[in-house]
Every structure is written in C-alpha cells, then in structure tokens.
Amino acid sequence: MSPVVMAVCAALLTAAAVVTLYRVEKGPSMLDRVVALDVLVSTLIGCLALVSLWFGREDLVLVLMVLALVGFVGAVTLARFAASEPEEERRILTEAEAAAAEAAELEDEESMGEDSR
Amino acid sequence: MNAMMIAASVCLIAGCLLTLVAAIGVARFPDMLARMHAATKPQVLGLMLLMAGLAFGLGSSQLTWKLVLVVVFQLLTAPVAAHMVGRAGYRTGKVRSDLLVRDELTEDLERARLRKES
C-alpha cells in the first residue's frame, strides 16, 4: 500500500475525529453526544483498518468484528436512560459553579444529619 | 502498483472521505435528527468502503469473510442504536418540529389525544 494513500487516509480520519470531538464536547444534549460518539467509533474502526493494512496486522480484523458488534451498546444504554433535561443542566459547569453546587450539597447533608438526631 | 492496490486505495480514500463528511455534518447540523442522518454515513457506506479496501489490500479470502461479517454485524446493530436514540430524542423533546417538513408522529399523537378527550 502506497504511503501517500495511507497518509491521506490518516489525515482525513484525524480531521474527522477532531471535528466529531468538537460536537461531543459541545452537546448540547446527551443524545447529541451519543450520536457523535457513534461516529467516533466508526472513525476508530477506520483507523484500525488502516493500521491493520499498513503493518500487515491481520489479527486486528477480529478487533474490528468486536467493535462492530459492541459499538452500539453504549448508544442503546445511554438512550434508555435519557431524560428530558432543562436547558440549565445541559452545559458543563464552570469551576466556581461546581464548587458552589458541592457546598450546597454538603450543607444539605449536614442539615439532614441534624434532623435525624 | 497492481489493480488490487488501486482498488484498495480508491475504496479506502472514499471511506475516509465519507467519515470526514459525516463528522462535519454532525458538527454543523442544527438538530439531533439531522445529526443522526449525517452520522449514518460512516456507519454503513463508509464502513463498507473501508472493509472493501482492507479486503483488497490484504488479498486473502479467509479475511474477506471476516470483513463481510464485520459489515453484517454493523448493519444489524446500527439500526438498533439509531432507533433507540431517535425514540429517546422524540420522547425527551429534542426533536424540533419547526425544522421538519412533515411530522406525522406529532400529528397522530395530537389526534389520538383529541379523540381521547372527546
């Protein structure tokens, strides 16, 4: 296999993976991330195919089979537990907001402890 | 470079291009259904092309059957995942019906609700 073809394919797949990762990060909902992760698995299958061809690793074909079989499990599991989430909960919290939420939770637990006593 | 290698190169590059196109679609389309539509490209046609390229490149009949199995497994599992994601998306309100040309499920549900009330 000519190195030029390999380089072109690798560049295309890398670009695809980066663009998909952007969507995984951005969301906005869990299901969008699930769809993007499915595309990422397809990209991974493509990368494995390239590696198997370039290094002559014929054993990697079995890994491809496994990935094609179980790649959908994550999507099905996450879709099963998807709930409607309000706009505010969808984004990733900033550090300050996360700290505030944690403090509120701690306070909650403490007041619950006092109640039980 | 013989004919097998040329066929393998063409298939591999086409498969990788499809993957990139799908990734751009997933990143740029406005709602979940459109993104799902883009995401099916590398999962089926892209995978078929890549596996065909790999089969041409490796050139062994034993491995070709394994690669056919990979495509068959993906054809069996991709619709299951798409169905689950689509259903969950509709039920949790991620489908924007203002972007749809035709939304028969919502119409039917509305009609069923009206019939129940009357």
Coordinates of N, CA and C in Angstrom, one line a residue:
Chain A
M1 N 0.9 -1.2 0.0 CA 0.0 0.0 0.0 C 0.9 1.2 0.0
S2 N 0.6 2.2 -0.9 CA 1.5 3.3 -1.0 C 1.4 4.2 0.2
P3 N 2.5 4.8 0.7 CA 2.5 5.6 1.8 C 1.6 6.9 1.6
V4 N 1.5 7.4 0.4 CA 0.8 8.6 0.1 C -0.7 8.3 0.5
V5 N -1.2 7.2 0.0 CA -2.6 6.9 0.3 C -2.9 6.8 1.8
M6 N -1.9 6.1 2.4 CA -2.0 5.9 3.9 C -2.1 7.3 4.6
A7 N -1.1 8.2 4.2 CA -1.1 9.5 4.8 C -2.3 10.3 4.6
V8 N -2.9 10.2 3.3 CA -4.1 11.0 3.1 C -5.3 10.4 3.9
C9 N -5.4 9.1 4.0 CA -6.5 8.5 4.8 C -6.3 8.8 6.2
A10 N -5.1 8.8 6.8 CA -4.9 9.1 8.2 C -5.2 10.5 8.5
A11 N -4.8 11.4 7.5 CA -5.2 12.9 7.7 C -6.7 13.1 7.7
L12 N -7.4 12.4 6.8 CA -8.8 12.6 6.7 C -9.5 12.1 8.0
L13 N -9.0 10.9 8.5 CA -9.7 10.3 9.7 C -9.4 11.2 10.9
T14 N -8.1 11.7 11.0 CA -7.8 12.6 12.1 C -8.7 13.8 12.2
A15 N -8.8 14.4 11.0 CA -9.7 15.6 10.9 C -11.1 15.2 11.3
A16 N -11.6 14.1 10.9 CA -13.0 13.6 11.2 C -13.1 13.5 12.7
A17 N -12.1 12.8 13.3 CA -12.1 12.6 14.8 C -12.1 13.9 15.5
V18 N -11.3 14.9 15.1 CA -11.3 16.2 15.8 C -12.6 16.9 15.7
V19 N -13.2 16.9 14.5 CA -14.5 17.6 14.3 C -15.6 16.9 15.1
T20 N -15.5 15.6 15.2 CA -16.5 14.9 16.0 C -16.4 15.2 17.5
L21 N -15.1 15.2 17.9 CA -14.9 15.6 19.3 C -15.4 16.9 19.7
Y22 N -15.4 17.9 18.7 CA -16.0 19.2 19.0 C -17.4 19.0 19.3
R23 N -18.1 18.2 18.6 CA -19.6 18.0 18.8 C -19.8 17.3 20.2
V24 N -18.9 16.3 20.5 CA -19.1 15.6 21.8 C -18.9 16.6 22.9
E25 N -18.0 17.5 22.8 CA -17.8 18.5 23.8 C -19.0 19.4 23.9
K26 N -19.5 19.9 22.7 CA -20.5 21.0 22.7 C -21.9 20.5 23.1
G27 N -22.2 19.2 22.8 CA -23.5 18.7 23.2 C -24.5 19.1 22.1
P28 N -25.6 19.8 22.4 CA -26.0 20.3 23.7 C -26.7 19.3 24.6
S29 N -27.2 18.2 24.1 CA -27.8 17.2 24.9 C -27.1 15.9 24.9
M30 N -27.4 15.0 25.8 CA -26.8 13.7 25.9 C -26.9 13.0 24.6
L31 N -28.0 13.0 24.0 CA -28.2 12.2 22.8 C -27.4 12.7 21.6
D32 N -27.1 14.0 21.5 CA -26.2 14.5 20.5 C -24.8 14.0 20.7
R33 N -24.4 13.9 22.0 CA -23.1 13.3 22.3 C -23.1 11.8 21.9
V34 N -24.2 11.1 22.2 CA -24.2 9.7 21.8 C -24.0 9.5 20.3
V35 N -24.7 10.3 19.5 CA -24.6 10.2 18.1 C -23.2 10.5 17.7
A36 N -22.6 11.6 18.3 CA -21.2 11.9 17.9 C -20.3 10.8 18.3
L37 N -20.5 10.2 19.5 CA -19.6 9.1 19.9 C -19.7 7.9 18.9
D38 N -20.9 7.7 18.4 CA -21.1 6.6 17.4 C -20.2 6.9 16.2
V39 N -20.2 8.1 15.7 CA -19.3 8.5 14.6 C -17.9 8.3 15.0
L40 N -17.5 8.6 16.3 CA -16.2 8.4 16.7 C -15.8 6.9 16.7
V41 N -16.7 6.0 17.0 CA -16.4 4.6 16.9 C -16.2 4.2 15.5
S42 N -17.0 4.7 14.6 CA -16.8 4.4 13.1 C -15.4 4.9 12.7
T43 N -15.0 6.1 13.2 CA -13.7 6.6 12.8 C -12.6 5.7 13.4
L44 N -12.8 5.1 14.6 CA -11.9 4.2 15.2 C -11.8 2.9 14.4
I45 N -12.9 2.4 13.9 CA -12.9 1.2 13.0 C -12.0 1.5 11.8
G46 N -12.2 2.7 11.2 CA -11.4 3.1 10.0 C -9.9 3.1 10.3
C47 N -9.6 3.7 11.5 CA -8.2 3.8 11.9 C -7.6 2.4 12.1
L48 N -8.4 1.5 12.7 CA -7.9 0.1 12.9 C -7.7 -0.6 11.5
A49 N -8.6 -0.3 10.6 CA -8.4 -0.9 9.3 C -7.1 -0.4 8.6
L50 N -6.8 0.9 8.8 CA -5.6 1.4 8.2 C -4.4 0.8 8.8
V51 N -4.4 0.7 10.2 CA -3.3 0.1 10.9 C -3.0 -1.3 10.5
S52 N -4.2 -2.1 10.4 CA -4.1 -3.5 10.0 C -3.4 -3.6 8.6
L53 N -3.8 -2.7 7.7 CA -3.3 -2.8 6.4 C -1.8 -2.4 6.3
W54 N -1.4 -1.3 7.0 CA -0.1 -0.7 6.9 C 0.9 -1.7 7.6
F55 N 0.6 -2.2 8.7 CA 1.6 -3.1 9.4 C 1.4 -4.6 9.1
G56 N 0.4 -4.9 8.3 CA 0.1 -6.3 8.0 C -0.4 -7.0 9.2
R57 N -1.1 -6.3 10.1 CA -1.6 -7.0 11.3 C -3.0 -7.6 11.0
E58 N -2.9 -8.8 10.5 CA -4.2 -9.4 10.2 C -5.1 -9.8 11.4
D59 N -4.4 -9.9 12.6 CA -5.2 -10.3 13.7 C -6.1 -9.2 14.2
L60 N -5.9 -7.9 13.7 CA -6.7 -6.8 14.1 C -8.1 -6.9 13.5
V61 N -8.3 -7.7 12.5 CA -9.6 -7.9 11.9 C -10.6 -8.4 12.9
L62 N -10.1 -9.2 13.9 CA -11.0 -9.7 14.9 C -11.5 -8.5 15.8
V63 N -10.5 -7.6 16.1 CA -10.9 -6.4 16.9 C -12.0 -5.6 16.2
L64 N -11.9 -5.5 14.8 CA -12.9 -4.8 14.0 C -14.3 -5.5 14.2
M65 N -14.3 -6.8 14.2 CA -15.5 -7.5 14.4 C -16.1 -7.2 15.8
V66 N -15.3 -7.2 16.8 CA -15.8 -7.0 18.2 C -16.4 -5.6 18.2
L67 N -15.6 -4.6 17.6 CA -16.1 -3.2 17.7 C -17.4 -3.0 17.0
A68 N -17.6 -3.7 15.8 CA -18.8 -3.6 15.1 C -20.0 -4.2 15.9
L69 N -19.7 -5.2 16.7 CA -20.7 -5.9 17.5 C -21.1 -5.1 18.7
V70 N -20.1 -4.6 19.4 CA -20.5 -4.0 20.7 C -20.5 -2.4 20.6
G71 N -20.2 -1.9 19.5 CA -20.1 -0.4 19.4 C -21.5 0.3 19.7
F72 N -22.6 -0.5 19.5 CA -23.9 0.2 19.7 C -24.4 0.1 21.1
V73 N -23.7 -0.7 22.0 CA -24.2 -0.9 23.3 C -24.3 0.4 24.1
G74 N -23.2 1.2 24.0 CA -23.2 2.5 24.7 C -24.3 3.3 24.3
A75 N -24.6 3.4 23.0 CA -25.7 4.3 22.5 C -27.0 3.8 23.0
V76 N -27.3 2.5 23.0 CA -28.5 2.0 23.5 C -28.7 2.2 24.9
T77 N -27.6 2.0 25.7 CA -27.7 2.2 27.2 C -28.0 3.6 27.5
L78 N -27.3 4.5 26.9 CA -27.5 6.0 27.2 C -28.9 6.4 26.7
A79 N -29.3 5.9 25.6 CA -30.7 6.3 25.1 C -31.7 5.8 26.0
R80 N -31.5 4.7 26.6 CA -32.5 4.1 27.5 C -32.7 5.0 28.7
F81 N -31.6 5.6 29.2 CA -31.7 6.4 30.4 C -31.8 7.9 30.1
A82 N -32.0 8.3 28.9 CA -32.1 9.7 28.6 C -33.4 10.2 29.2
A83 N -33.2 11.3 29.9 CA -34.4 12.0 30.4 C -34.4 13.4 29.9
S84 N -35.6 14.1 29.9 CA -35.6 15.4 29.5 C -34.9 16.3 30.5
E85 N -33.9 17.0 30.0 CA -33.1 17.8 30.9 C -33.3 19.3 30.6
P86 N -33.5 20.1 31.6 CA -33.7 21.5 31.4 C -32.4 22.2 30.8
E87 N -32.6 23.3 30.1 CA -31.5 24.0 29.4 C -30.3 24.2 30.3
E88 N -30.6 24.6 31.6 CA -29.6 25.0 32.5 C -28.6 23.8 32.8
E89 N -29.2 22.6 32.9 CA -28.4 21.4 33.3 C -27.5 20.8 32.2
R90 N -27.8 21.3 31.0 CA -27.1 20.6 29.8 C -25.6 21.0 29.7
R91 N -25.3 22.2 30.1 CA -23.9 22.6 29.8 C -23.0 22.1 31.0
I92 N -21.7 22.1 30.7 CA -20.7 21.8 31.7 C -20.5 23.0 32.6
L93 N -20.5 22.7 33.9 CA -20.4 23.8 34.9 C -19.0 24.4 34.9
T94 N -18.9 25.7 35.2 CA -17.6 26.3 35.4 C -17.1 25.9 36.7
E95 N -15.8 26.1 37.0 CA -15.2 25.7 38.3 C -16.0 26.3 39.5
A96 N -16.2 27.6 39.4 CA -16.9 28.3 40.5 C -18.3 27.7 40.8
E97 N -19.0 27.5 39.7 CA -20.4 26.9 39.8 C -20.4 25.6 40.5
A98 N -19.4 24.7 40.0 CA -19.3 23.4 40.5 C -19.0 23.4 42.0
A99 N -18.1 24.3 42.4 CA -17.8 24.4 43.9 C -19.0 24.8 44.7
A100 N -19.8 25.8 44.1 CA -21.0 26.3 44.8 C -22.0 25.2 45.0
A101 N -22.2 24.4 43.9 CA -23.1 23.3 43.9 C -22.7 22.2 45.0
E102 N -21.4 22.0 45.1 CA -20.9 21.0 46.0 C -21.1 21.5 47.4
A103 N -20.9 22.8 47.7 CA -21.0 23.3 49.0 C -22.5 23.2 49.4
A104 N -23.4 23.5 48.5 CA -24.8 23.4 48.8 C -25.2 22.0 49.2
E105 N -24.6 21.1 48.5 CA -24.9 19.6 48.7 C -24.5 19.2 50.1
L106 N -23.3 19.7 50.5 CA -22.7 19.4 51.8 C -23.6 19.9 52.9
E107 N -24.0 21.2 52.7 CA -24.9 21.8 53.7 C -26.2 21.0 53.9
D108 N -26.7 20.6 52.7 CA -27.9 19.8 52.7 C -27.8 18.5 53.6
E109 N -26.6 17.9 53.4 CA -26.4 16.6 54.1 C -26.2 16.9 55.6
E110 N -25.6 18.0 55.9 CA -25.4 18.4 57.4 C -26.7 18.6 58.0
S111 N -27.6 19.4 57.4 CA -28.9 19.7 58.0 C -29.7 18.4 58.1
M112 N -29.6 17.5 57.1 CA -30.3 16.2 57.2 C -29.8 15.5 58.5
G113 N -28.5 15.5 58.7 CA -27.9 14.8 59.8 C -28.5 15.3 61.1
E114 N -28.6 16.7 61.2 CA -29.2 17.3 62.5 C -30.6 16.8 62.7
D115 N -31.4 16.8 61.6 CA -32.8 16.4 61.7 C -32.9 15.0 62.3
S116 N -32.0 14.1 61.9 CA -32.1 12.7 62.3 C -31.8 12.6 63.8
R117 N -30.9 13.5 64.2 CA -30.6 13.5 65.7 C -31.7 14.1 66.4
Chain B
M1 N 2.4 -1.0 -8.9 CA 1.1 -0.9 -8.2 C 0.1 -1.7 -9.1
N2 N -0.5 -2.8 -8.6 CA -1.4 -3.5 -9.5 C -2.8 -3.1 -9.2
A3 N -3.7 -3.8 -9.9 CA -5.1 -3.4 -9.9 C -5.7 -3.5 -8.5
M4 N -5.4 -4.5 -7.8 CA -5.9 -4.7 -6.4 C -5.6 -3.5 -5.5
M5 N -4.3 -3.1 -5.6 CA -3.9 -2.0 -4.8 C -4.6 -0.7 -5.2
I6 N -4.8 -0.5 -6.5 CA -5.5 0.7 -6.9 C -6.9 0.7 -6.4
A7 N -7.6 -0.5 -6.5 CA -9.0 -0.6 -5.9 C -9.0 -0.4 -4.4
A8 N -8.0 -0.9 -3.7 CA -7.9 -0.7 -2.3 C -7.8 0.7 -1.9
S9 N -6.9 1.4 -2.7 CA -6.6 2.9 -2.4 C -7.9 3.7 -2.6
V10 N -8.6 3.4 -3.7 CA -9.8 4.2 -4.0 C -10.8 4.0 -2.9
C11 N -11.1 2.7 -2.5 CA -12.1 2.4 -1.5 C -11.7 3.0 -0.2
L12 N -10.4 2.9 0.2 CA -10.0 3.5 1.5 C -10.2 5.0 1.5
I13 N -9.8 5.7 0.4 CA -9.9 7.1 0.4 C -11.4 7.6 0.4
A14 N -12.2 6.8 -0.3 CA -13.6 7.2 -0.4 C -14.2 7.0 1.0
G15 N -13.9 5.9 1.7 CA -14.4 5.6 3.0 C -14.0 6.7 4.0
C16 N -12.7 7.1 4.0 CA -12.2 8.1 4.9 C -12.9 9.4 4.6
L17 N -13.1 9.7 3.3 CA -13.8 11.0 2.9 C -15.2 11.0 3.5
L18 N -15.9 9.9 3.4 CA -17.3 9.8 3.9 C -17.3 10.0 5.4
T19 N -16.3 9.5 6.1 CA -16.2 9.7 7.5 C -16.0 11.1 7.9
L20 N -15.1 11.8 7.1 CA -14.9 13.2 7.3 C -16.2 14.0 7.1
V21 N -16.9 13.7 5.9 CA -18.1 14.4 5.6 C -19.1 14.3 6.7
A22 N -19.2 13.0 7.2 CA -20.2 12.8 8.3 C -19.8 13.6 9.5
A23 N -18.5 13.6 9.9 CA -18.1 14.4 11.0 C -18.5 15.8 10.9
I24 N -18.2 16.4 9.7 CA -18.6 17.8 9.5 C -20.1 18.0 9.7
G25 N -20.8 17.0 9.1 CA -22.3 17.1 9.2 C -22.7 17.1 10.7
V26 N -22.2 16.2 11.5 CA -22.5 16.0 12.9 C -22.2 17.3 13.6
A27 N -21.1 18.0 13.2 CA -20.7 19.2 13.9 C -21.5 20.4 13.5
R28 N -22.0 20.4 12.3 CA -22.7 21.6 11.8 C -24.2 21.6 11.8
F29 N -24.8 20.4 11.7 CA -26.3 20.4 11.5 C -27.0 20.9 12.8
P30 N -28.2 21.5 12.6 CA -28.8 22.2 13.7 C -29.5 21.4 14.8
D31 N -30.0 20.2 14.4 CA -30.7 19.5 15.5 C -30.4 18.0 15.4
M32 N -30.9 17.3 16.4 CA -30.5 15.9 16.6 C -30.8 15.0 15.4
L33 N -32.0 15.1 14.9 CA -32.3 14.2 13.7 C -31.4 14.4 12.6
A34 N -31.1 15.7 12.3 CA -30.2 16.0 11.1 C -28.8 15.4 11.4
R35 N -28.4 15.5 12.7 CA -27.1 14.9 13.0 C -27.1 13.4 12.9
M36 N -28.2 12.8 13.3 CA -28.3 11.3 13.2 C -28.2 10.9 11.7
H37 N -28.9 11.7 10.9 CA -28.8 11.5 9.4 C -27.4 11.5 8.9
A38 N -26.6 12.5 9.4 CA -25.2 12.6 8.9 C -24.4 11.4 9.5
A39 N -24.8 11.0 10.7 CA -23.9 10.0 11.4 C -24.1 8.6 10.8
T40 N -25.1 8.4 10.0 CA -25.2 7.0 9.5 C -24.3 6.8 8.3
K41 N -23.7 7.9 7.7 CA -22.9 7.7 6.6 C -21.6 6.8 6.8
P42 N -20.8 7.2 7.8 CA -19.6 6.3 8.0 C -20.0 5.0 8.6
Q43 N -21.2 4.9 9.3 CA -21.5 3.6 9.9 C -21.9 2.6 8.9
V44 N -22.4 2.9 7.8 CA -22.8 1.9 6.8 C -22.0 1.9 5.6
L45 N -22.1 3.0 4.8 CA -21.4 3.0 3.5 C -19.9 3.2 3.7
G46 N -19.6 4.1 4.7 CA -18.2 4.3 4.9 C -17.5 3.0 5.4
L47 N -18.2 2.3 6.3 CA -17.6 1.0 6.8 C -17.5 0.0 5.6
M48 N -18.5 0.0 4.8 CA -18.4 -1.0 3.6 C -17.2 -0.7 2.8
L49 N -17.0 0.6 2.5 CA -15.9 1.0 1.6 C -14.6 0.7 2.3
L50 N -14.5 1.0 3.6 CA -13.2 0.7 4.3 C -12.9 -0.8 4.3
M51 N -14.0 -1.6 4.6 CA -13.7 -3.0 4.6 C -13.4 -3.6 3.3
A52 N -14.0 -3.0 2.2 CA -13.7 -3.5 0.9 C -12.2 -3.1 0.6
G53 N -11.8 -1.9 1.0 CA -10.4 -1.5 0.8 C -9.5 -2.4 1.5
L54 N -9.8 -2.7 2.7 CA -9.0 -3.6 3.5 C -8.9 -5.0 2.9
A55 N -10.1 -5.5 2.4 CA -10.1 -6.8 1.8 C -9.2 -6.9 0.5
F56 N -9.3 -5.8 -0.3 CA -8.5 -5.7 -1.5 C -7.0 -5.7 -1.1
G57 N -6.7 -4.9 -0.1 CA -5.3 -4.7 0.3 C -4.7 -6.0 0.9
L58 N -5.5 -6.6 1.8 CA -4.9 -7.9 2.4 C -4.9 -9.0 1.4
G59 N -6.0 -9.1 0.6 CA -6.0 -10.1 -0.5 C -6.0 -11.5 0.0
S60 N -6.8 -11.8 1.1 CA -6.9 -13.2 1.5 C -8.3 -13.5 1.7
S61 N -8.8 -14.7 1.1 CA -10.2 -14.9 1.1 C -10.8 -15.2 2.5
Q62 N -9.9 -15.8 3.4 CA -10.3 -16.0 4.8 C -10.7 -14.7 5.5
L63 N -9.8 -13.8 5.3 CA -10.0 -12.5 6.0 C -11.2 -11.7 5.4
T64 N -11.4 -11.9 4.1 CA -12.5 -11.2 3.4 C -13.8 -11.7 4.0
W65 N -14.0 -12.9 4.4 CA -15.2 -13.4 5.0 C -15.4 -12.7 6.4
K66 N -14.3 -12.6 7.1 CA -14.4 -11.9 8.4 C -14.8 -10.5 8.2
L67 N -14.3 -9.8 7.2 CA -14.7 -8.4 6.9 C -16.1 -8.3 6.5
V68 N -16.6 -9.3 5.8 CA -18.1 -9.3 5.4 C -18.9 -9.4 6.7
L69 N -18.4 -10.3 7.6 CA -19.1 -10.4 8.9 C -19.1 -9.1 9.7
V70 N -18.0 -8.3 9.6 CA -18.0 -7.0 10.3 C -19.1 -6.1 9.8
V71 N -19.2 -6.1 8.4 CA -20.3 -5.3 7.8 C -21.7 -5.8 8.2
V72 N -21.8 -7.1 8.2 CA -23.2 -7.7 8.6 C -23.5 -7.3 10.0
F73 N -22.5 -7.4 10.9 CA -22.8 -7.0 12.3 C -23.2 -5.6 12.4
Q74 N -22.4 -4.7 11.7 CA -22.7 -3.3 11.8 C -24.1 -3.0 11.2
L75 N -24.5 -3.7 10.1 CA -25.8 -3.5 9.6 C -26.9 -3.9 10.5
L76 N -26.6 -4.9 11.4 CA -27.6 -5.4 12.3 C -27.7 -4.4 13.5
T77 N -26.6 -3.9 14.0 CA -26.6 -3.1 15.2 C -26.9 -1.6 15.0
A78 N -26.4 -1.1 13.9 CA -26.6 0.4 13.7 C -28.1 0.8 13.8
P79 N -29.0 0.1 13.1 CA -30.4 0.5 13.2 C -31.0 0.4 14.6
V80 N -30.5 -0.6 15.4 CA -31.0 -0.7 16.8 C -30.6 0.6 17.6
A81 N -29.4 1.0 17.4 CA -28.9 2.2 18.1 C -29.7 3.4 17.6
A82 N -29.8 3.5 16.3 CA -30.5 4.7 15.8 C -31.9 4.7 16.2
H83 N -32.6 3.6 16.3 CA -34.0 3.5 16.7 C -34.1 4.0 18.2
M84 N -33.2 3.5 19.0 CA -33.3 3.8 20.5 C -33.0 5.3 20.6
V85 N -32.0 5.8 19.9 CA -31.6 7.3 20.1 C -32.8 8.1 19.6
G86 N -33.3 7.8 18.4 CA -34.4 8.6 17.9 C -35.6 8.6 18.8
R87 N -36.0 7.4 19.3 CA -37.2 7.3 20.2 C -36.9 8.2 21.5
A88 N -35.7 8.0 22.1 CA -35.4 8.7 23.3 C -35.4 10.2 23.0
G89 N -34.9 10.6 21.8 CA -34.9 12.0 21.4 C -36.3 12.6 21.3
Y90 N -37.2 11.8 20.7 CA -38.6 12.3 20.5 C -39.2 12.5 21.9
R91 N -39.1 11.5 22.7 CA -39.8 11.5 24.0 C -39.3 12.5 24.9
T92 N -38.0 12.9 24.8 CA -37.5 13.9 25.7 C -37.5 15.3 25.0
G93 N -38.2 15.4 23.9 CA -38.4 16.7 23.3 C -37.1 17.3 22.7
K94 N -36.3 16.5 22.1 CA -35.1 17.0 21.4 C -35.4 17.2 19.9
V95 N -36.6 16.8 19.4 CA -36.9 16.9 18.0 C -37.6 18.2 17.8
R96 N -37.0 19.1 17.0 CA -37.6 20.4 16.7 C -38.6 20.3 15.5
S97 N -39.9 20.3 15.8 CA -40.8 20.1 14.6 C -40.9 21.3 13.7
D98 N -40.3 22.4 14.1 CA -40.3 23.6 13.2 C -39.3 23.4 12.1
L99 N -38.3 22.5 12.3 CA -37.4 22.2 11.2 C -37.8 21.1 10.3
L100 N -38.9 20.4 10.7 CA -39.3 19.2 9.9 C -40.3 19.6 8.8
V101 N -40.2 19.0 7.6 CA -41.1 19.2 6.6 C -42.5 18.6 6.9
R102 N -42.4 17.4 7.5 CA -43.6 16.6 7.8 C -43.3 15.9 9.1
D103 N -44.2 16.0 10.1 CA -44.1 15.5 11.4 C -45.3 14.6 11.7
E104 N -45.4 13.5 11.1 CA -46.6 12.7 11.2 C -46.8 12.1 12.6
L105 N -45.7 11.8 13.4 CA -45.9 11.3 14.7 C -46.6 12.3 15.6
T106 N -46.2 13.5 15.6 CA -46.8 14.5 16.4 C -48.3 14.7 16.0
E107 N -48.6 14.7 14.7 CA -49.9 14.9 14.3 C -50.8 13.8 14.8
D108 N -50.3 12.5 14.7 CA -51.0 11.4 15.1 C -51.3 11.4 16.6
L109 N -50.2 11.7 17.3 CA -50.4 11.8 18.8 C -51.4 12.8 19.2
E110 N -51.4 14.0 18.5 CA -52.3 15.0 18.8 C -53.8 14.6 18.5
R111 N -53.9 13.9 17.4 CA -55.3 13.4 17.0 C -55.7 12.3 18.0
A112 N -54.8 11.5 18.5 CA -55.2 10.5 19.5 C -55.6 11.1 20.8
R113 N -54.9 12.2 21.1 CA -55.2 12.9 22.4 C -56.6 13.5 22.3
L114 N -56.9 14.2 21.1 CA -58.2 14.8 21.0 C -59.3 13.8 21.0
R115 N -59.1 12.6 20.4 CA -60.1 11.6 20.4 C -60.4 11.1 21.8
K116 N -59.3 11.0 22.6 CA -59.5 10.5 24.0 C -60.3 11.5 24.8
E117 N -60.0 12.8 24.5 CA -60.7 13.8 25.3 C -62.2 13.9 25.0
S118 N -62.5 13.7 23.7 CA -63.9 13.9 23.3 C -64.8 12.7 23.7

